Short mmCIF file of N, CA and C in Angstrom, two decimals:
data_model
loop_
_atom_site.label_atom_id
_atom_site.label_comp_id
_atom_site.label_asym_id
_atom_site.label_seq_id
_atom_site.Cartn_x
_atom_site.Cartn_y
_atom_site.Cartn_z
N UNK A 30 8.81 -5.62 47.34
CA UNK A 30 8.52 -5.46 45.93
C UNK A 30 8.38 -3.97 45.62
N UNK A 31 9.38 -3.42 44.85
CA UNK A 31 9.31 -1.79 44.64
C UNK A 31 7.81 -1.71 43.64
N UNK A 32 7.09 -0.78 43.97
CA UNK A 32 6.14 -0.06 43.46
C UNK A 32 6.21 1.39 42.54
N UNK A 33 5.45 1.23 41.43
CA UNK A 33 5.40 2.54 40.33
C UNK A 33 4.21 2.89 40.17
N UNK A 34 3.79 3.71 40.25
CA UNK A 34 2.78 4.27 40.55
C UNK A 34 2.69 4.77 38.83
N UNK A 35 1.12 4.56 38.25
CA UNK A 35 0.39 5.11 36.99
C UNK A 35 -0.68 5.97 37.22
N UNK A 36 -1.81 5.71 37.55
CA UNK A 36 -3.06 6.38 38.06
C UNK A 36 -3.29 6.88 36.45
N UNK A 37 -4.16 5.89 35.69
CA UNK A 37 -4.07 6.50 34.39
C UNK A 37 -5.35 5.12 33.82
N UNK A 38 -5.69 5.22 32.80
CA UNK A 38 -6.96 4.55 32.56
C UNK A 38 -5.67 3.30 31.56
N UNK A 39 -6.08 2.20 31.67
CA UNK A 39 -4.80 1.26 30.51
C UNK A 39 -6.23 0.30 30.16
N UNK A 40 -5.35 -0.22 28.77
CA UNK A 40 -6.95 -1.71 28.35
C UNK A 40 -6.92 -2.37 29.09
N UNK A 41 -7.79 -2.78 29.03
CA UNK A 41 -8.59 -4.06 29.77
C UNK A 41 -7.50 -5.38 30.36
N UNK A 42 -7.18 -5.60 29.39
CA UNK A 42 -6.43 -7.04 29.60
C UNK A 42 -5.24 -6.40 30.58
N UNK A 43 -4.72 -5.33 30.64
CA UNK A 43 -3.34 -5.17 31.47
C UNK A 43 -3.04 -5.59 32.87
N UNK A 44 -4.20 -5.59 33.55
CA UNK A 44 -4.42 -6.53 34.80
C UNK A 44 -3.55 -8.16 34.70
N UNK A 45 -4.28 -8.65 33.79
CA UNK A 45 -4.32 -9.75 33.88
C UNK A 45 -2.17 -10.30 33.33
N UNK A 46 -1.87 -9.28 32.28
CA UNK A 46 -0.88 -9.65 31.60
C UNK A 46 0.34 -9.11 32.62
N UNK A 47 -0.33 -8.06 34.10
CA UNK A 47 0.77 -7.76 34.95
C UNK A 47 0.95 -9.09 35.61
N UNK A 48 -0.29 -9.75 35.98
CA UNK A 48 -0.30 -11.00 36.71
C UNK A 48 0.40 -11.86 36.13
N UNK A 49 0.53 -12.00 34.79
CA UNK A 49 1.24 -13.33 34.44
C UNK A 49 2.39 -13.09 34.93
N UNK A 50 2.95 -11.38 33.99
CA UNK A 50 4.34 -11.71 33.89
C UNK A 50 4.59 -11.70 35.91
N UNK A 51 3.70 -12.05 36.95
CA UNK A 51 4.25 -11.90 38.28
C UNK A 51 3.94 -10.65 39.56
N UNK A 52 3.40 -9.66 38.52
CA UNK A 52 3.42 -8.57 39.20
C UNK A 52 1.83 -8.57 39.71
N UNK A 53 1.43 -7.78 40.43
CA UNK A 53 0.24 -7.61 41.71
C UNK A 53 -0.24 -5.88 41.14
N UNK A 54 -1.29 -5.75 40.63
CA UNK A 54 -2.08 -4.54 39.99
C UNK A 54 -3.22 -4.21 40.68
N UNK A 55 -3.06 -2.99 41.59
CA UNK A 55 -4.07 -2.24 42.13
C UNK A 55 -5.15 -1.36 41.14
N UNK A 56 -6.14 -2.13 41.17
CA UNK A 56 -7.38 -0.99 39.96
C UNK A 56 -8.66 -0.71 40.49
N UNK A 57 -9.25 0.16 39.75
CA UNK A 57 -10.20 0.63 40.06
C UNK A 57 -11.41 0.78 39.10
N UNK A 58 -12.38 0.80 39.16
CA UNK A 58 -13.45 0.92 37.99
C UNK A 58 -13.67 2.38 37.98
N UNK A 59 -13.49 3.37 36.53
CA UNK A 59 -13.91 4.52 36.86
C UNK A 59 -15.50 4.79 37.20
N UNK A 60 -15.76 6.41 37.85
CA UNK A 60 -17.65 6.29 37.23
C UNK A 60 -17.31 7.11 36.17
N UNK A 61 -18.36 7.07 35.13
CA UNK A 61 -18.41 7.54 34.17
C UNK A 61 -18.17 9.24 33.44
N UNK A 62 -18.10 10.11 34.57
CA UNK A 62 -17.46 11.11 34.47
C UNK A 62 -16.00 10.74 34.33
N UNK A 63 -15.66 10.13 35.62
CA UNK A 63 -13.88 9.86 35.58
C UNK A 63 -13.44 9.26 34.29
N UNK A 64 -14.40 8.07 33.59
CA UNK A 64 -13.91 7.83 32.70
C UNK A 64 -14.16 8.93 31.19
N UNK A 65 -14.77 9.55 30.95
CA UNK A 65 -14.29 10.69 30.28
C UNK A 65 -13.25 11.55 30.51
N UNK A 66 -13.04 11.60 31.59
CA UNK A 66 -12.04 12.59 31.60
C UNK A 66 -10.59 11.58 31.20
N UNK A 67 -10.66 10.30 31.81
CA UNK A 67 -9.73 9.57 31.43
C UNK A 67 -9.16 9.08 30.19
N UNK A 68 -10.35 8.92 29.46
CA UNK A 68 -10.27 9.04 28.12
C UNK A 68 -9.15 10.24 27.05
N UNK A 69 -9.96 10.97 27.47
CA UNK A 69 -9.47 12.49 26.93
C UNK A 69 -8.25 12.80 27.21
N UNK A 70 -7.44 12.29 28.60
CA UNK A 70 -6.26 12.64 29.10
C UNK A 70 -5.09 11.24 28.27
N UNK A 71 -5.83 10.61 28.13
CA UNK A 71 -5.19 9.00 27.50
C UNK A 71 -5.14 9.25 25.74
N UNK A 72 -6.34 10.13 25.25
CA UNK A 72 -5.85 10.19 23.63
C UNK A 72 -4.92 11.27 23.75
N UNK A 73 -4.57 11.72 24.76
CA UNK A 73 -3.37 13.46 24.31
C UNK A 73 -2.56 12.07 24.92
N UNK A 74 -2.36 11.22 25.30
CA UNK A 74 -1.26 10.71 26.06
C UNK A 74 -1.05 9.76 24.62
N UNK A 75 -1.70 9.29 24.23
CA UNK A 75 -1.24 8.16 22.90
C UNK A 75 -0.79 9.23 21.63
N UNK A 76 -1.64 10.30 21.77
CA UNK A 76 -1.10 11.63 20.17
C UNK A 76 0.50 11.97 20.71
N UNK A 77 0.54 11.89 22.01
CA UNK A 77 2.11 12.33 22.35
C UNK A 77 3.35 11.57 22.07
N UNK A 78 2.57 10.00 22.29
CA UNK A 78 3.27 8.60 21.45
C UNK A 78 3.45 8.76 20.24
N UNK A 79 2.41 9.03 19.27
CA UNK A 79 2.25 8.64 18.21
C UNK A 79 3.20 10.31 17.58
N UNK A 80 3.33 11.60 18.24
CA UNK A 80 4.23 12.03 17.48
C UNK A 80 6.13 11.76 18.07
N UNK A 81 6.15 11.11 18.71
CA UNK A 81 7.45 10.84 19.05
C UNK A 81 8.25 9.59 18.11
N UNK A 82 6.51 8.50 18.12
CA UNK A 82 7.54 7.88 16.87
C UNK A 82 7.60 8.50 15.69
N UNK A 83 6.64 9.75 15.21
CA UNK A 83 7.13 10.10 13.64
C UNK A 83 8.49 10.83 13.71
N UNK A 84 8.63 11.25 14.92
CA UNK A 84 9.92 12.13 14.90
C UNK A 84 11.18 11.13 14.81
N UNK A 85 10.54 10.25 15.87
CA UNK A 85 11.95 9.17 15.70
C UNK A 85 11.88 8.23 14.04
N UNK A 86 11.10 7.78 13.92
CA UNK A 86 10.64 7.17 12.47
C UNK A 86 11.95 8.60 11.04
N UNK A 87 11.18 9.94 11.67
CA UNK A 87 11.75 10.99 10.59
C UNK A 87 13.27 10.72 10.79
N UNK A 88 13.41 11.10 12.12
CA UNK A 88 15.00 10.61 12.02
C UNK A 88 15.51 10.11 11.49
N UNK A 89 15.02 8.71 10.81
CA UNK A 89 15.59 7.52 10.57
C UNK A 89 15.71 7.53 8.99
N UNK A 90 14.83 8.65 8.15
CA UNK A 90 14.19 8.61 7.29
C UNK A 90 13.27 7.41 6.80
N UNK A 91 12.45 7.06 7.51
CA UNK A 91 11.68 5.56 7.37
C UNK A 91 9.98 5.80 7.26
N UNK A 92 9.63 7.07 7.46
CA UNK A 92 8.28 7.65 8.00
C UNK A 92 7.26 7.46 7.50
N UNK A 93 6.97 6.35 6.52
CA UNK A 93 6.02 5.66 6.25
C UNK A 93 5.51 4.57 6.08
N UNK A 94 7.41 3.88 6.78
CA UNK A 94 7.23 2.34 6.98
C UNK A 94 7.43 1.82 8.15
N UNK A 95 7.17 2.95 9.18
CA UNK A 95 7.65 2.86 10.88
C UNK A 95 6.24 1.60 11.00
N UNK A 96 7.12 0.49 11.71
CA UNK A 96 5.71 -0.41 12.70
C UNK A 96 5.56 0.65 13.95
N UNK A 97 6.23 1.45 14.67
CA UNK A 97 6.38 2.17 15.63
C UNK A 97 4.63 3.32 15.30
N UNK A 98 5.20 3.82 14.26
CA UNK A 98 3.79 4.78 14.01
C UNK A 98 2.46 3.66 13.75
N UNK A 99 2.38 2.67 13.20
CA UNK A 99 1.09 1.61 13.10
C UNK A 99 0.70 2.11 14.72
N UNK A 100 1.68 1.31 15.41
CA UNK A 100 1.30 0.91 16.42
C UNK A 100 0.79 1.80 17.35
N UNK A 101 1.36 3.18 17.13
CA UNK A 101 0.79 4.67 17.98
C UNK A 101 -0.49 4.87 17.39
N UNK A 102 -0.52 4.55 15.61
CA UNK A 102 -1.99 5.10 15.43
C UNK A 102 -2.96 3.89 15.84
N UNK A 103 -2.57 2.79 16.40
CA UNK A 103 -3.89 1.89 16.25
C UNK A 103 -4.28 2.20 17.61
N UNK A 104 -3.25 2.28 18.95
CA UNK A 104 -3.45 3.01 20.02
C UNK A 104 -4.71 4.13 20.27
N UNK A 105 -4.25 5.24 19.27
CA UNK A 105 -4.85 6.23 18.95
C UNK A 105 -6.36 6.10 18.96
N UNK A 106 -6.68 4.83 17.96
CA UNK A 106 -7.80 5.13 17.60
C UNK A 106 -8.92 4.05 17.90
N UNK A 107 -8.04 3.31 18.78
CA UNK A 107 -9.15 2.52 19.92
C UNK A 107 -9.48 3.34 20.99
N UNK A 108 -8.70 4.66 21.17
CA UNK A 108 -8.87 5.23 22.39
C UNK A 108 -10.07 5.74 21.82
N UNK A 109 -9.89 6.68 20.29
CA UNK A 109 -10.81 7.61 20.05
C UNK A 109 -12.48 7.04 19.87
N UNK A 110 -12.20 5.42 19.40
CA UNK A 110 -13.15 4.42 19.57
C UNK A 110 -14.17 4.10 20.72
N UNK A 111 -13.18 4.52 21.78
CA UNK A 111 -13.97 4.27 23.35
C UNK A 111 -14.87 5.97 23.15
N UNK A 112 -14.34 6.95 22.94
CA UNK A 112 -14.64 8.25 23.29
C UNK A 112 -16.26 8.37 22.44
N UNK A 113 -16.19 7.57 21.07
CA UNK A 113 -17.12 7.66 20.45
C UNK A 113 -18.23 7.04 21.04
N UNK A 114 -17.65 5.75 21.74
CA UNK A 114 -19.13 5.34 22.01
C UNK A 114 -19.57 5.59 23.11
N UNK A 115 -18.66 6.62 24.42
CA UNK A 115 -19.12 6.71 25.57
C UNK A 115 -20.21 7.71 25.56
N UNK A 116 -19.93 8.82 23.93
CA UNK A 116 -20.99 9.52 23.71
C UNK A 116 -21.68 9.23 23.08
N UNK A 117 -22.38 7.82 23.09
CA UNK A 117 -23.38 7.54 22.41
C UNK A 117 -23.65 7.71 20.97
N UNK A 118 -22.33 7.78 19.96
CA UNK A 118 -22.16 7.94 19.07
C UNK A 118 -21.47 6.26 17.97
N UNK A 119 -21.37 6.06 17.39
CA UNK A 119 -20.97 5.25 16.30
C UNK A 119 -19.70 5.40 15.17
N UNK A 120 -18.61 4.82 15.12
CA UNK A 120 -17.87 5.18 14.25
C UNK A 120 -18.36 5.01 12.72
N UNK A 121 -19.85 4.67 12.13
CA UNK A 121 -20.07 4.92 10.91
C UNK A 121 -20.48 6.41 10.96
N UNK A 122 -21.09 7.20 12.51
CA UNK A 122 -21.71 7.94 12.34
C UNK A 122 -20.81 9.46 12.43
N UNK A 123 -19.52 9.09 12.99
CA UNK A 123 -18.80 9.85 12.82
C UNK A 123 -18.00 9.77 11.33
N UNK A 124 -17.50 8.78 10.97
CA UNK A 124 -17.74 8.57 9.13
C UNK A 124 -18.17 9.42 8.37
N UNK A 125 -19.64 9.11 8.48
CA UNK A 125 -20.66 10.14 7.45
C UNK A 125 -19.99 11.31 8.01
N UNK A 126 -19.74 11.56 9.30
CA UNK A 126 -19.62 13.58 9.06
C UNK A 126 -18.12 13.69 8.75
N UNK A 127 -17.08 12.71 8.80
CA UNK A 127 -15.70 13.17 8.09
C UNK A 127 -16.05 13.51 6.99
N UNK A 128 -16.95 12.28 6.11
CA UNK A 128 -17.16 12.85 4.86
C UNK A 128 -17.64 13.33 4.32
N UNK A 129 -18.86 14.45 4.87
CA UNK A 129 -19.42 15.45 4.37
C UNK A 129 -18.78 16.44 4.54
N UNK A 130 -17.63 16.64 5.71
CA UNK A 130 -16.76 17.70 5.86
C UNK A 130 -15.62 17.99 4.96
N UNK A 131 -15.12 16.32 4.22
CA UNK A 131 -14.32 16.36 3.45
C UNK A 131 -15.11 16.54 2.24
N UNK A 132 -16.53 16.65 1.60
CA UNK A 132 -16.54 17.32 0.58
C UNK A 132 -17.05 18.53 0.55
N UNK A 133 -17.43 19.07 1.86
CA UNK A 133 -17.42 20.63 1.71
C UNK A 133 -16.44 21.24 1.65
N UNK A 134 -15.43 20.92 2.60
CA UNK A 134 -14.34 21.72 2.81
C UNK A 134 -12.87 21.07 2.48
N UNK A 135 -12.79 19.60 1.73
CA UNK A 135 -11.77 19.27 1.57
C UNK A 135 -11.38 18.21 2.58
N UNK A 136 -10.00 17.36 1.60
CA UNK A 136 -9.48 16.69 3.06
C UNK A 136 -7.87 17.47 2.97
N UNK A 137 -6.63 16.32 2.84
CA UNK A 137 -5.30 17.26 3.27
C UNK A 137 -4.19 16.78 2.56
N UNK A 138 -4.92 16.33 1.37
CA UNK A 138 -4.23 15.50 0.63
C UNK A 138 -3.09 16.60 -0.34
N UNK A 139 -3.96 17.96 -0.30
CA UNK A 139 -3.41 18.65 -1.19
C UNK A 139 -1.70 19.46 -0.42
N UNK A 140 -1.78 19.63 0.84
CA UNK A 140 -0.36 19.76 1.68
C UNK A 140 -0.63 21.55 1.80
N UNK A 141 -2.22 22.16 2.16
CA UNK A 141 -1.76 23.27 1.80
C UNK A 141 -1.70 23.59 3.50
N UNK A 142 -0.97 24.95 3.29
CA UNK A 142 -0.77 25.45 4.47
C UNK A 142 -0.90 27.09 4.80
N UNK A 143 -1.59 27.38 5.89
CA UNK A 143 -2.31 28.28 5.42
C UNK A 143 -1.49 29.48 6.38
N UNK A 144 -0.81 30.41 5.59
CA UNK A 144 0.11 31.57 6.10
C UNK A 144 -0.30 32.71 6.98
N UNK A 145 -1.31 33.12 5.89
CA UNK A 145 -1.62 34.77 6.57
C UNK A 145 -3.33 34.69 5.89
N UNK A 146 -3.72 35.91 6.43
CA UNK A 146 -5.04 35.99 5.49
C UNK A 146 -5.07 37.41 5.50
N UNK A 147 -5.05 38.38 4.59
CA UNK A 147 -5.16 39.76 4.98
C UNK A 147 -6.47 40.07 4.22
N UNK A 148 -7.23 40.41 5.79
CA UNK A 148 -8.69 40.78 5.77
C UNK A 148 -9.27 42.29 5.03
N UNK A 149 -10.15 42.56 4.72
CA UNK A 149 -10.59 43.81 3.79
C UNK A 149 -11.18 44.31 4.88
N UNK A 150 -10.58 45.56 4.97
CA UNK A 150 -10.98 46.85 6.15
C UNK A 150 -12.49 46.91 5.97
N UNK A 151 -13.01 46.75 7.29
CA UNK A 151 -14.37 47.15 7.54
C UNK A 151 -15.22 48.34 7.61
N UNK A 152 -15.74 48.91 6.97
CA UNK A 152 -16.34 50.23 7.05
C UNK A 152 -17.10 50.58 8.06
#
């Protein structure tokens, strides 16, 4: 039976759904350092998903009706879901501070983009 090697944190159920479809899954429980770090290495690994389908989605000109992008952002943000609560945090409680950030400083609705800034000489 050829073997592929991952070494990478996957959900829960993937054990079980290698078994159906036949296949034999070597795992491990992280400790809780490993799983932060696993975390962290798994949301740059799903943001890397999730911009490949907008590129492919752009290609297509389709880029706001891709199931491809749903599916990268829901990825996305079960990962970012785990990250919240391994720090003892809450997604209402990260909430409240999107949205105090979005009314101090805005959200991105407006498309601006920010060029240059030319600073006033210091005396």
């Amino acid at each position: 039976m050829p073997r592929t090697e991952y070494n990478k944190l996957v959900r829960d159920k993937i054990p079980d759904i290698i078994a159906k479809n036949g296949g034999v899954a070597q795992v491990s429980t992280l400790t809780t350092g490993r799983y932060i770090t696993a975390l962290y290495k798994k949301v740059l690994e799903e943001f890397a998903e999730l911009i490949d389908a907008v590129k492919a989605a752009d290609a297509e000109e389709t880029l706001s009706g891709s199931d491809a992008i749903l599916e990268e952002l829901a990825d996305v943000t079960e990962v970012l879901h785990a990250i919240i609560r391994i720090h003892g945090l809450t997604p209402d409680a990260v909430d409240a501070k999107r949205l105090a950030k979005r009314h101090d400083r805005g959200g991105f609705e407006k498309r601006v983009y920010l060029e240059y800034v030319d600073e006033e000489e210091k005396k």
